[in-house]
Amino acid sequence: MRTLVTISLVTVAISLVACKRGMPEECTQYLAQYDCFLGKMNTPGKEVTIETMRTAWTEGSKTGAGRSAVLQACQQSQAQMASKFAESGCGGAQ
């Protein structure tokens, strides 16, 4: 029984670490909306812009403090762009 509990705890710990490697879900949602918005604005180089943000935020999310900072940046960006996303029809893009 003890071995089973230990294995379960190790599995949960590994899963949590794996989840922390990517950026927060809020950032993924923001980037989807931003990608939609830039597409509607016919912004040149939008793919590079989105990929640069995704890479920076993913790298920044690799530590606890970095992940918190990235999440805060995503939430602030979302709040600033919410009306523009809604006006362009990109408010629900995912």
GROMACS .gro file of C-alpha atoms in nm:
model
   94
    1MET     CA    1   0.000   0.000   0.000
    2ARG     CA    2   0.281   0.238   0.087
    3THR     CA    3   0.446   0.176  -0.249
    4LEU     CA    4   0.122   0.255  -0.431
    5VAL     CA    5   0.082   0.583  -0.241
    6THR     CA    6   0.443   0.677  -0.314
    7ILE     CA    7   0.402   0.599  -0.684
    8SER     CA    8   0.081   0.803  -0.694
    9LEU     CA    9   0.248   1.102  -0.528
   10VAL     CA   10   0.544   1.085  -0.765
   11THR     CA   11   0.307   1.069  -1.063
   12VAL     CA   12   0.116   1.373  -0.940
   13ALA     CA   13   0.440   1.564  -0.880
   14ILE     CA   14   0.568   1.484  -1.230
   15SER     CA   15   0.236   1.593  -1.379
   16LEU     CA   16   0.247   1.923  -1.192
   17VAL     CA   17   0.601   1.991  -1.308
   18ALA     CA   18   0.504   1.911  -1.667
   19CYS     CA   19   0.211   2.155  -1.647
   20LYS     CA   20   0.438   2.431  -1.521
   21ARG     CA   21   0.660   2.410  -1.828
   22GLY     CA   22   0.416   2.584  -2.057
   23MET     CA   23   0.277   2.929  -2.012
   24PRO     CA   24  -0.042   2.991  -1.813
   25GLU     CA   25  -0.371   2.910  -1.990
   26GLU     CA   26  -0.472   3.277  -1.968
   27CYS     CA   27  -0.173   3.361  -2.186
   28THR     CA   28  -0.266   3.098  -2.443
   29GLN     CA   29  -0.616   3.246  -2.460
   30TYR     CA   30  -0.481   3.600  -2.488
   31LEU     CA   31  -0.247   3.502  -2.772
   32ALA     CA   32  -0.535   3.339  -2.961
   33GLN     CA   33  -0.738   3.658  -2.931
   34TYR     CA   34  -0.440   3.877  -3.020
   35ASP     CA   35  -0.364   3.659  -3.324
   36CYS     CA   36  -0.726   3.698  -3.437
   37PHE     CA   37  -0.711   4.075  -3.381
   38LEU     CA   38  -0.383   4.119  -3.571
   39GLY     CA   39  -0.524   3.909  -3.854
   40LYS     CA   40  -0.825   4.137  -3.887
   41MET     CA   41  -0.597   4.442  -3.885
   42ASN     CA   42  -0.385   4.284  -4.162
   43THR     CA   43  -0.075   4.337  -3.949
   44PRO     CA   44   0.240   4.240  -4.137
   45GLY     CA   45   0.461   3.992  -3.953
   46LYS     CA   46   0.188   3.887  -3.711
   47GLU     CA   47   0.315   3.528  -3.704
   48VAL     CA   48   0.658   3.645  -3.587
   49THR     CA   49   0.501   3.873  -3.326
   50ILE     CA   50   0.282   3.596  -3.184
   51GLU     CA   51   0.561   3.338  -3.186
   52THR     CA   52   0.803   3.581  -3.018
   53MET     CA   53   0.550   3.649  -2.740
   54ARG     CA   54   0.473   3.277  -2.702
   55THR     CA   55   0.842   3.188  -2.674
   56ALA     CA   56   0.918   3.466  -2.426
   57TRP     CA   57   0.618   3.382  -2.208
   58THR     CA   58   0.689   3.008  -2.217
   59GLU     CA   59   1.053   3.065  -2.120
   60GLY     CA   60   0.951   3.311  -1.851
   61SER     CA   61   0.704   3.062  -1.706
   62LYS     CA   62   0.971   2.806  -1.619
   63THR     CA   63   1.012   2.935  -1.262
   64GLY     CA   64   0.747   3.007  -1.002
   65ALA     CA   65   0.827   3.378  -0.984
   66GLY     CA   66   0.855   3.404  -1.361
   67ARG     CA   67   0.525   3.225  -1.411
   68SER     CA   68   0.353   3.468  -1.174
   69ALA     CA   69   0.501   3.766  -1.359
   70VAL     CA   70   0.399   3.624  -1.697
   71LEU     CA   71   0.046   3.557  -1.573
   72GLN     CA   72   0.018   3.913  -1.445
   73ALA     CA   73   0.143   4.050  -1.778
   74CYS     CA   74  -0.111   3.839  -1.969
   75GLN     CA   75  -0.394   3.951  -1.744
   76GLN     CA   76  -0.297   4.318  -1.782
   77SER     CA   77  -0.267   4.281  -2.160
   78GLN     CA   78  -0.607   4.110  -2.173
   79ALA     CA   79  -0.768   4.389  -1.970
   80GLN     CA   80  -0.613   4.657  -2.194
   81MET     CA   81  -0.719   4.487  -2.517
   82ALA     CA   82  -1.061   4.348  -2.413
   83SER     CA   83  -1.268   4.620  -2.581
   84LYS     CA   84  -1.061   4.604  -2.902
   85PHE     CA   85  -1.095   4.226  -2.910
   86ALA     CA   86  -1.472   4.255  -2.864
   87GLU     CA   87  -1.508   4.527  -3.130
   88SER     CA   88  -1.312   4.320  -3.382
   89GLY     CA   89  -1.506   4.000  -3.310
   90CYS     CA   90  -1.204   3.836  -3.149
   91GLY     CA   91  -1.327   3.844  -2.790
   92GLY     CA   92  -1.402   3.472  -2.785
   93ALA     CA   93  -1.118   3.350  -3.011
   94GLN     CA   94  -0.938   3.045  -2.879
   0.00000   0.00000   0.00000
